[in-house]
CSV table of C-alpha atoms and ligand atoms in Angstrom, one decimal:
chain,number,residue,atom,x,y,z
A,231,MET,CA,103.2,110.5,87.5
A,232,ARG,CA,102.0,109.5,91.0
A,233,ASP,CA,103.8,111.1,93.9
A,234,ILE,CA,103.4,109.3,97.2
A,235,TRP,CA,103.5,111.5,100.3
A,236,GLY,CA,102.1,112.1,103.8
A,237,GLU,CA,100.7,109.2,105.8
A,238,GLU,CA,100.8,106.9,102.8
A,239,ALA,CA,104.5,107.4,102.3
A,240,GLU,CA,105.1,107.0,106.1
A,241,ASN,CA,103.1,103.8,106.1
A,242,GLN,CA,105.1,102.4,103.1
A,243,ARG,CA,108.4,103.2,104.8
A,244,GLU,CA,107.3,101.7,108.1
A,245,LEU,CA,106.1,98.5,106.3
A,246,GLU,CA,109.4,98.2,104.5
A,247,ILE,CA,111.4,98.5,107.7
A,248,ARG,CA,109.2,96.1,109.7
A,249,ALA,CA,109.0,93.5,106.9
A,250,GLY,CA,112.7,93.7,106.3
A,251,GLU,CA,113.6,93.2,109.9
A,252,TYR,CA,111.1,90.3,110.2
A,253,LEU,CA,112.4,88.6,107.0
A,254,SER,CA,116.0,89.0,108.1
A,255,SER,CA,115.1,87.3,111.4
A,256,LEU,CA,113.7,84.3,109.4
A,257,GLY,CA,117.0,83.9,107.6
A,258,TYR,CA,116.3,85.9,104.4
A,259,GLU,CA,119.1,88.0,102.9
A,260,SER,CA,118.4,91.4,101.4
A,261,VAL,CA,119.1,92.1,97.8
A,262,ARG,CA,118.5,95.2,95.7
A,263,LEU,CA,117.4,94.4,92.1
A,264,PRO,CA,117.4,96.7,89.1
A,265,SER,CA,114.2,98.3,87.9
A,266,ILE,CA,115.2,97.5,84.3
A,267,GLU,CA,115.6,94.0,82.9
A,268,PHE,CA,116.4,92.1,79.7
A,269,TYR,CA,113.2,91.8,77.8
A,270,GLU,CA,113.9,88.1,77.0
A,271,LEU,CA,114.2,87.2,80.6
A,272,ILE,CA,110.8,88.7,81.5
A,273,ALA,CA,109.0,87.5,78.4
A,274,ALA,CA,110.1,83.9,78.8
A,275,LYS,CA,107.6,83.1,81.5
A,276,ALA,CA,105.6,86.2,82.3
A,277,GLY,CA,102.3,85.0,80.8
A,278,PRO,CA,100.0,87.0,78.4
A,279,GLU,CA,98.6,89.4,80.9
A,280,LEU,CA,101.9,90.7,82.1
A,281,LEU,CA,103.3,90.9,78.6
A,282,ASP,CA,100.4,93.1,77.5
A,283,SER,CA,101.2,95.5,80.3
A,284,LEU,CA,104.9,95.7,79.8
A,285,TYR,CA,106.9,98.9,79.4
A,286,GLU,CA,109.4,97.7,76.9
A,287,PHE,CA,111.8,99.6,74.7
A,288,LYS,CA,115.2,99.5,73.0
A,289,ASP,CA,118.0,101.2,75.0
A,290,LYS,CA,120.6,103.4,73.3
A,291,GLY,CA,122.8,100.4,72.7
A,292,GLY,CA,119.9,98.7,70.8
A,293,ARG,CA,119.2,96.1,73.5
A,294,SER,CA,115.6,95.0,74.2
A,295,VAL,CA,114.8,95.9,77.8
A,296,ALA,CA,111.7,96.4,79.9
A,297,LEU,CA,110.9,98.1,83.2
A,298,THR,CA,110.4,95.3,85.7
A,299,PRO,CA,106.7,94.3,86.0
A,300,GLU,CA,107.6,92.0,88.9
A,301,LEU,CA,110.9,90.9,90.4
A,302,THR,CA,110.8,87.1,90.5
A,303,ALA,CA,112.5,86.7,87.1
A,304,SER,CA,115.2,89.2,88.1
A,305,ALA,CA,115.7,87.4,91.4
A,306,ALA,CA,116.0,84.1,89.5
A,307,ARG,CA,118.7,85.7,87.3
A,308,PHE,CA,120.5,87.0,90.4
A,309,PHE,CA,120.3,83.6,92.1
A,310,ALA,CA,121.5,81.7,89.0
A,311,THR,CA,124.5,84.0,88.4
A,312,LYS,CA,125.6,84.9,92.0
A,313,LEU,CA,124.3,82.4,94.5
A,314,ARG,CA,123.8,79.1,92.7
A,315,ASP,CA,126.7,77.4,94.5
A,316,ARG,CA,125.6,78.2,98.0
A,317,PRO,CA,124.3,75.4,100.2
A,318,LYS,CA,120.5,75.2,99.9
A,319,PRO,CA,118.0,76.4,100.7
A,320,VAL,CA,119.0,80.0,99.8
A,321,ARG,CA,116.6,82.7,101.0
A,322,ILE,CA,116.5,86.3,99.7
A,323,TRP,CA,114.1,89.2,100.1
A,324,TYR,CA,113.9,92.4,98.1
A,325,VAL,CA,111.9,95.6,97.7
A,326,GLY,CA,111.8,97.3,94.4
A,327,GLN,CA,109.8,99.3,91.8
A,328,CYS,CA,107.5,97.5,89.4
A,329,PHE,CA,105.7,98.9,86.3
A,330,ARG,CA,102.6,97.6,84.6
A,331,TYR,CA,100.5,99.5,82.1
A,332,ASP,CA,97.3,98.6,84.1
A,333,GLU,CA,94.1,100.6,84.2
A,334,PRO,CA,94.8,102.8,87.3
A,335,GLN,CA,92.2,102.6,90.2
A,336,ARG,CA,92.4,102.4,94.0
A,337,GLY,CA,95.2,100.0,94.8
A,338,ARG,CA,96.2,99.5,91.1
A,339,TYR,CA,98.9,101.7,89.7
A,340,ARG,CA,101.3,101.8,86.8
A,341,GLN,CA,104.2,102.2,89.1
A,342,PHE,CA,104.2,100.4,92.4
A,343,THR,CA,106.5,98.9,95.0
A,344,GLN,CA,106.8,95.1,95.6
A,345,LEU,CA,108.4,93.6,98.7
A,346,GLY,CA,109.0,90.0,98.1
A,347,ALA,CA,110.9,86.9,99.3
A,348,GLU,CA,112.1,83.8,97.5
A,349,LEU,CA,113.4,80.5,98.7
A,350,TYR,CA,115.5,78.4,96.3
A,351,GLY,CA,116.5,74.7,96.5
A,352,SER,CA,113.6,73.0,98.4
A,353,ALA,CA,110.6,71.2,97.0
A,354,SER,CA,109.2,70.5,100.4
A,355,PRO,CA,105.7,71.5,101.4
A,356,LEU,CA,107.3,72.9,104.6
A,357,ALA,CA,109.0,75.5,102.3
A,358,ASP,CA,105.6,76.4,100.7
A,359,ALA,CA,104.1,76.8,104.2
A,360,GLU,CA,107.1,78.9,105.4
A,361,LEU,CA,106.6,81.4,102.6
A,362,ALA,CA,102.8,81.7,103.2
A,363,PHE,CA,103.5,82.0,107.0
A,364,ALA,CA,106.2,84.7,106.4
A,365,ALA,CA,103.8,86.6,104.1
A,366,ALA,CA,101.0,86.5,106.7
A,367,GLY,CA,103.6,87.5,109.4
A,368,ILE,CA,104.5,90.7,107.5
A,369,LEU,CA,100.8,91.7,107.5
A,370,LYS,CA,100.4,90.8,111.1
A,371,ARG,CA,103.3,93.2,111.9
A,372,VAL,CA,101.4,96.1,110.5
A,373,GLY,CA,98.2,95.2,112.2
A,374,ILE,CA,96.4,93.4,109.4
A,375,ALA,CA,94.9,89.9,110.0
A,376,PRO,CA,94.6,88.5,106.4
A,377,SER,CA,92.6,85.6,105.0
A,378,LEU,CA,94.8,83.4,102.8
A,379,LYS,CA,93.4,81.9,99.6
A,380,VAL,CA,95.4,78.8,98.7
A,381,GLY,CA,95.3,76.5,95.7
A,382,ASN,CA,97.4,74.3,93.5
A,383,VAL,CA,97.8,75.5,89.9
A,384,GLY,CA,99.2,72.0,89.0
A,385,PHE,CA,95.9,70.5,89.8
A,386,VAL,CA,94.0,73.0,87.4
A,387,LYS,CA,96.6,72.6,84.6
A,388,ARG,CA,96.5,68.8,84.8
A,389,PHE,CA,92.7,68.8,84.9
A,390,LEU,CA,92.6,70.9,81.7
A,391,THR,CA,95.3,69.0,79.7
A,392,GLU,CA,94.2,65.6,80.8
A,393,ASN,CA,90.7,66.4,79.5
A,394,GLY,CA,91.6,67.7,76.1
A,395,ALA,CA,92.8,71.3,76.5
A,396,LYS,CA,95.8,72.1,74.3
A,397,GLU,CA,99.0,73.0,76.1
A,398,SER,CA,99.3,76.1,73.8
A,399,ALA,CA,95.8,77.3,74.8
A,400,LEU,CA,96.5,77.0,78.5
A,401,GLY,CA,97.8,80.6,79.0
A,402,GLN,CA,94.6,82.2,77.6
A,403,ILE,CA,92.4,79.7,79.5
A,404,LEU,CA,94.1,80.4,82.8
A,405,ARG,CA,94.1,84.1,82.2
A,406,ALA,CA,90.3,84.1,81.8
A,407,ALA,CA,90.0,81.8,84.9
A,408,ASP,CA,92.1,84.3,86.9
A,409,HIS,CA,89.4,86.9,86.1
A,410,GLY,CA,86.6,84.4,87.2
A,411,ASP,CA,85.6,83.5,83.7
A,412,TYR,CA,85.6,79.7,83.3
A,413,GLN,CA,83.9,79.6,79.9
A,414,PRO,CA,87.1,79.1,77.9
A,415,ALA,CA,88.0,76.2,80.2
A,416,MET,CA,84.6,74.8,79.8
A,417,GLU,CA,84.9,75.0,76.0
A,418,ALA,CA,88.4,73.4,76.0
A,419,VAL,CA,87.6,70.3,78.0
A,420,GLN,CA,85.6,67.3,76.7
A,421,GLY,CA,83.0,64.7,77.8
A,422,ASP,CA,82.5,64.2,81.6
A,423,ALA,CA,85.1,66.8,82.4
A,424,LYS,CA,82.5,69.5,81.5
A,425,ALA,CA,80.1,68.3,84.3
A,426,PHE,CA,83.1,67.8,86.6
A,427,LEU,CA,84.2,71.4,86.0
A,428,LYS,CA,80.6,72.7,86.6
A,429,ASP,CA,80.5,70.8,90.0
A,430,LEU,CA,83.9,72.1,90.9
A,431,GLU,CA,82.8,75.7,90.2
A,432,GLY,CA,79.9,75.2,92.5
A,433,ASN,CA,82.0,74.0,95.4
A,434,PRO,CA,85.7,74.9,94.9
A,435,GLN,CA,86.5,75.0,98.7
A,436,ASP,CA,85.8,71.4,99.6
A,437,LEU,CA,89.3,70.1,99.5
A,438,GLU,CA,88.6,67.0,101.6
A,439,GLY,CA,85.6,66.1,99.5
A,440,TRP,CA,87.4,66.5,96.1
A,441,LEU,CA,90.4,64.6,97.4
A,442,ARG,CA,88.2,61.6,98.2
A,443,ARG,CA,86.6,61.7,94.8
A,444,GLU,CA,89.6,62.3,92.7
A,445,GLN,CA,90.6,59.4,90.4
A,446,SER,CA,93.6,60.7,88.5
A,447,PRO,CA,96.8,59.9,90.4
A,448,SER,CA,98.6,63.1,89.3
A,449,ARG,CA,95.7,65.3,90.3
A,450,LYS,CA,95.2,63.4,93.6
A,451,LYS,CA,98.9,64.0,94.3
A,452,ALA,CA,98.5,67.8,93.7
A,453,LEU,CA,95.4,67.9,96.0
A,454,LYS,CA,97.3,65.8,98.7
A,455,GLU,CA,100.1,68.3,98.6
A,456,LEU,CA,97.7,71.2,99.0
A,457,ALA,CA,96.0,69.4,102.0
A,458,GLN,CA,99.3,68.9,103.6
A,459,ILE,CA,100.3,72.6,103.2
A,460,VAL,CA,96.9,73.6,104.7
A,461,GLU,CA,97.6,71.3,107.7
A,462,LEU,CA,101.0,72.8,108.2
A,463,LEU,CA,99.6,76.4,108.0
A,464,LYS,CA,97.0,75.5,110.6
A,465,ALA,CA,99.7,74.2,112.9
A,466,MET,CA,101.8,77.3,112.3
A,467,MET,CA,99.0,79.9,112.7
A,468,PRO,CA,95.9,78.3,114.2
A,469,GLU,CA,94.1,81.7,114.3
A,470,ALA,CA,94.5,82.4,110.5
A,471,LYS,CA,91.8,82.0,108.0
A,472,VAL,CA,93.1,79.6,105.3
A,473,ILE,CA,90.7,79.0,102.5
A,474,PRO,CA,91.4,76.4,99.8
A,475,ASP,CA,90.1,77.1,96.3
A,476,LEU,CA,90.6,74.3,93.8
A,477,LEU,CA,89.9,76.5,90.8
A,478,PHE,CA,92.3,79.3,92.0
A,479,VAL,CA,94.9,80.3,89.4
A,480,ARG,CA,97.3,83.2,89.2
A,481,GLY,CA,98.2,85.5,86.3
A,482,LEU,CA,101.8,84.6,86.0
A,483,ALA,CA,102.8,81.6,83.8
A,484,TYR,CA,105.7,80.2,85.8
A,485,TYR,CA,103.8,78.6,88.7
A,486,THR,CA,103.8,74.8,88.9
A,487,GLY,CA,102.1,73.9,92.2
A,488,PHE,CA,101.1,75.6,95.4
A,489,ILE,CA,99.8,79.2,95.0
A,490,PHE,CA,98.4,81.7,97.5
A,491,GLU,CA,97.1,85.2,97.9
A,492,ALA,CA,96.2,87.3,101.0
A,493,PHE,CA,93.2,89.5,101.4
A,494,SER,CA,91.8,91.8,104.0
A,495,SER,CA,88.6,93.8,104.4
A,496,GLY,CA,88.9,97.3,103.0
A,497,LEU,CA,90.4,96.3,99.7
A,498,ASP,CA,89.0,93.9,97.1
A,499,SER,CA,92.3,93.1,95.4
A,500,ALA,CA,95.0,90.8,96.8
A,501,LEU,CA,97.5,92.4,99.2
A,502,LEU,CA,100.1,89.8,98.2
A,503,GLY,CA,100.5,86.7,96.1
A,504,GLY,CA,103.0,83.9,95.5
A,505,GLY,CA,103.6,80.3,94.9
A,506,ARG,CA,105.9,77.5,93.8
A,507,TYR,CA,107.7,77.7,90.4
A,508,ASP,CA,109.9,74.6,90.1
A,509,ASN,CA,110.8,75.0,86.4
A,510,LEU,CA,111.6,78.7,86.0
A,511,LEU,CA,115.3,78.5,86.9
A,512,LYS,CA,116.0,75.8,84.4
A,513,GLU,CA,113.8,77.5,81.7
A,514,LEU,CA,115.8,80.7,82.1
A,515,GLY,CA,119.1,78.7,81.6
A,516,GLY,CA,120.0,78.4,85.2
A,517,PRO,CA,120.5,75.3,87.3
A,518,ALA,CA,117.4,73.1,87.8
A,519,THR,CA,116.2,74.4,91.2
A,520,PRO,CA,112.8,74.1,92.9
A,521,ALA,CA,111.7,77.5,94.2
A,522,VAL,CA,108.8,79.2,96.0
A,523,GLY,CA,108.2,82.8,96.8
A,524,PHE,CA,105.8,85.7,97.2
A,525,ALA,CA,105.5,89.5,96.6
A,526,ALA,CA,103.5,91.9,98.6
A,527,GLY,CA,102.0,95.1,97.2
A,528,VAL,CA,103.5,97.8,99.4
A,529,ASP,CA,101.1,100.5,98.0
A,530,ARG,CA,98.1,98.3,98.7
A,531,ILE,CA,99.1,97.3,102.2
A,532,ALA,CA,100.0,100.9,103.1
A,533,LEU,CA,96.4,102.0,102.2
A,534,LEU,CA,95.1,99.7,105.0
A,535,MET,CA,97.7,100.4,107.7
A,536,LYS,CA,96.5,102.2,110.8
A,537,HIS,CA,99.9,102.9,112.2
A,538,PRO,CA,100.8,106.5,112.0
A,539,THR,CA,104.5,106.8,112.8
A,540,GLN,CA,105.7,109.0,115.7
A,541,PRO,CA,104.7,112.5,114.8
A,542,VAL,CA,106.8,115.5,115.5
A,543,THR,CA,105.9,116.7,119.0
A,544,GLY,CA,107.8,120.0,119.3
A,545,THR,CA,110.2,122.5,117.9
A,546,ILE,CA,113.4,124.1,119.2
A,547,PHE,CA,113.7,127.8,118.4
A,548,PRO,CA,116.9,129.9,118.6
A,549,LEU,CA,115.8,133.4,119.8
A,550,ASP,CA,119.0,135.3,119.1
A,551,GLU,CA,122.4,135.2,117.4
A,552,HIS,CA,124.2,134.1,120.6
A,553,SER,CA,122.0,131.1,121.2
A,554,LEU,CA,122.6,129.1,118.1
A,555,THR,CA,124.9,126.7,119.8
A,556,LYS,CA,122.5,126.3,122.7
A,557,ALA,CA,119.7,125.4,120.2
A,558,ALA,CA,122.1,122.9,118.6
A,559,ARG,CA,122.8,121.3,122.0
A,560,ALA,CA,119.1,121.1,122.8
A,561,PHE,CA,118.5,119.5,119.4
A,562,SER,CA,121.2,116.9,120.0
A,563,ALA,CA,119.9,116.2,123.6
A,564,LEU,CA,116.4,115.5,122.2
A,565,ASP,CA,117.6,113.4,119.3
A,566,GLY,CA,115.0,110.7,118.4
A,567,MET,CA,112.3,112.2,120.6
A,568,GLY,CA,110.3,113.9,117.9
A,569,PHE,CA,111.7,117.5,118.0
A,570,GLU,CA,112.6,119.5,114.9
A,571,LEU,CA,114.9,122.4,114.8
A,572,TYR,CA,113.8,125.8,113.5
A,573,PRO,CA,116.8,127.0,111.6
A,574,SER,CA,116.4,130.8,111.8
A,575,ILE,CA,116.3,133.2,114.6
A,576,THR,CA,112.7,133.8,115.7
A,577,GLY,CA,110.9,135.9,118.3
A,578,ALA,CA,109.2,134.0,121.1
A,579,ARG,CA,105.7,135.2,120.0
A,580,GLU,CA,106.3,133.9,116.4
A,581,ALA,CA,107.7,130.7,117.7
A,582,MET,CA,104.5,130.1,119.7
A,583,SER,CA,102.3,130.9,116.7
A,584,ARG,CA,104.3,128.5,114.5
A,585,ALA,CA,104.0,125.7,117.0
A,586,LEU,CA,100.3,126.2,117.3
A,587,LYS,CA,99.8,126.2,113.6
A,588,ALA,CA,101.8,122.9,113.3
A,589,SER,CA,99.8,121.4,116.2
A,590,HIS,CA,103.0,120.8,118.1
A,591,ARG,CA,102.8,120.3,121.8
A,592,PHE,CA,106.1,121.6,123.0
A,593,VAL,CA,108.1,124.7,122.3
A,594,VAL,CA,111.8,124.8,123.3
A,595,LEU,CA,113.1,128.4,123.4
A,596,ALA,CA,116.8,128.9,123.4
A,597,GLY,CA,117.6,132.5,124.3
A,598,GLU,CA,120.1,134.5,126.2
A,599,LEU,CA,117.8,135.3,129.2
A,600,ASP,CA,118.0,131.7,130.5
A,601,GLY,CA,121.8,131.8,130.9
A,602,GLU,CA,124.3,129.6,129.2
A,603,ASP,CA,123.1,126.1,130.0
A,604,ALA,CA,119.3,126.4,130.3
A,605,VAL,CA,116.3,126.8,127.9
A,606,THR,CA,112.6,127.6,128.4
A,607,ILE,CA,110.1,124.9,127.6
A,608,ARG,CA,106.5,125.5,127.1
A,609,ASP,CA,103.9,122.7,127.2
A,610,LEU,CA,101.1,124.0,125.0
A,611,LYS,CA,98.7,121.2,126.1
A,612,LYS,CA,99.1,121.9,129.8
A,613,ARG,CA,99.7,125.6,129.3
A,614,GLU,CA,102.8,125.4,131.5
A,615,GLN,CA,106.2,127.0,131.1
A,616,GLN,CA,109.5,126.3,132.9
A,617,ARG,CA,113.2,126.9,132.8
A,618,VAL,CA,115.2,123.7,132.4
A,619,GLN,CA,118.9,122.9,132.5
A,620,LEU,CA,120.1,121.3,129.2
A,621,THR,CA,121.3,118.3,131.2
A,622,ASP,CA,117.8,117.7,132.5
A,623,LEU,CA,115.9,118.5,129.3
A,624,LYS,CA,115.5,115.0,127.9
A,625,GLN,CA,114.3,113.5,131.2
A,626,ILE,CA,111.8,116.3,131.9
A,627,LEU,CA,110.3,116.1,128.4
A,628,GLN,CA,110.1,112.3,128.6
A,629,GLU,CA,108.2,112.6,131.9
A,630,ALA,CA,105.9,115.2,130.5
A,631,ASP,CA,105.2,113.0,127.5
A,632,ARG,CA,104.4,110.1,129.8
A,633,ASP,CA,101.9,112.2,131.9
A,634,ALA,CA,99.9,113.1,128.8
A,635,PRO,CA,100.7,110.9,125.9
A,636,ARG,CA,100.7,112.4,122.4
A,637,GLU,CA,98.1,111.8,119.8
A,638,GLY,CA,98.7,110.5,116.3
A,639,PRO,CA,98.3,112.9,113.4
A,640,ASN,CA,94.9,111.3,112.7
A,641,GLU,CA,93.4,112.1,116.1
A,642,ARG,CA,94.8,115.6,115.9
A,643,ALA,CA,93.3,116.2,112.5
A,644,ARG,CA,89.9,115.0,113.7
A,645,HIS,CA,89.7,116.7,117.1
A,646,GLY,CA,91.8,119.8,116.6
A,647,HIS,CA,94.5,120.8,119.0
A,648,PRO,CA,93.4,121.1,122.6
A,649,LEU,CA,94.7,124.7,123.0
B,231,HAM,P1,101.5,89.3,91.5
B,231,HAM,O1,100.3,88.7,92.1
B,231,HAM,O2,101.5,89.7,90.1
B,231,HAM,O3,102.7,88.4,91.8
B,231,HAM,O4,101.9,90.7,92.3
B,231,HAM,C1,102.1,90.6,93.7
B,231,HAM,C2,101.4,91.7,94.4
B,231,HAM,O5,101.9,93.0,93.9
B,231,HAM,C3,99.9,91.8,94.3
B,231,HAM,O6,99.3,90.9,95.2
B,231,HAM,C4,99.6,93.2,94.5
B,231,HAM,O7,99.5,93.5,95.9
B,231,HAM,C5,100.8,93.9,94.0
B,231,HAM,N1,100.5,94.5,92.6
B,231,HAM,C6,100.4,93.9,91.5
B,231,HAM,N2,100.1,94.7,90.5
B,231,HAM,C7,99.9,95.9,91.0
B,231,HAM,C8,99.5,97.2,90.6
B,231,HAM,N3,99.3,97.4,89.3
B,231,HAM,N4,99.4,98.2,91.5
B,231,HAM,C9,99.6,98.0,92.8
B,231,HAM,N5,100.0,96.8,93.3
B,231,HAM,C10,100.1,95.8,92.4
B,231,HAM,C11,104.0,88.6,91.4
B,231,HAM,O8,104.4,89.7,91.0
B,231,HAM,C12,105.0,87.5,91.7
B,231,HAM,N6,106.3,87.9,91.3
B,231,HAM,C13,105.0,87.0,93.1
B,231,HAM,C14,105.9,85.9,93.4
B,231,HAM,C15,107.1,86.0,93.9
B,231,HAM,N7,105.6,84.6,93.1
B,231,HAM,C16,106.7,83.9,93.4
B,231,HAM,N8,107.6,84.7,93.9
């Protein structure tokens, strides 16, 4: 039962707002998906790892349902039932709760939030590049410069099946490979492929080199696709670190081609991940539609964010029964500037002590002595006090704030309040 609060909750909220605005500006439409889904829909293509960690149960009507472990399958259901006739491409984004019975540790929880985007109806590498670009763009907006690991799961799957691995064993082999264990893959392939795999393991980043050497037309095609996406990503974000990894696979079973994950220092696990899944819509009974998407781990990204939101900077105190309206007017005049309203009548001395305890910089005292249209403000940082007309209140506090900018909650916690 993990409650999220304080700076972590603030960071999550800020991330969701910034990412939502950004994705909307790229043409993605917002959708809210349920946190519960038909078991069949999730089970169809989740892959062994996700199935093992599923919270599944029968509801009171006897239906098999599960808490959503991810939202791509629900988004596909939504697209297939509500948006299938729209002109393509169709772009959506979502934020929602996900549940996996994982072993909890830093950045890995049993309930977490995913913020994702999906693009339906284009098989173009430009669409793959767009999604990876948008994913990196979200991280950039919260001050994180990620490195992107990119691969093509089609290449790995073909390599395995063209060299003797059984289609039915693919799930388990890929699951092990996703955890860096290539032994099951090694055991499944035959002949020269064993040596080839060993070489690949030693140098999985040399996309150009492997592309030159590759003999199989279908695998060459997969590598060419990946090289083209890498080129597009370099054109779109020359400053970004894009690292190809030919043995890269992801835990979910529906990917068919391009896959990617983003990493940043400070956390070993991926901040987000995604890829192309051209068969899922058809396999779920929808219209055959190529698709690509990603989901970002909101909890993980929030751990790395260094963007405390605007802290509360002051409190407005009504000093007597007759000044409630004046306090209300001051509160309204300072709307959005970081002032909270103390709801009970308080003496000036107690007001000051409360403001100091909360590390607030300004105290606004609304009392009878100042007359009908004025209040007293006290700047605890400069140790100054003045009487201010309500009409001037906003401007005077804005100027005071500009003279001596406020500190974020982190700095305050570290250095203590200047008074
Ligand atoms: P995924 O890689 O399983 O992909 O999850 C995406 C992101 O969710 C991860 O990179 C991670 O940040 C976060 N995440 C996953 N599990 C946990 C956990 N237990 N605790 C905290 N965060 C977690 C998907 O779910 C795909 N649906 C992505 C996608 C969308 N592919 C195509 N479209």
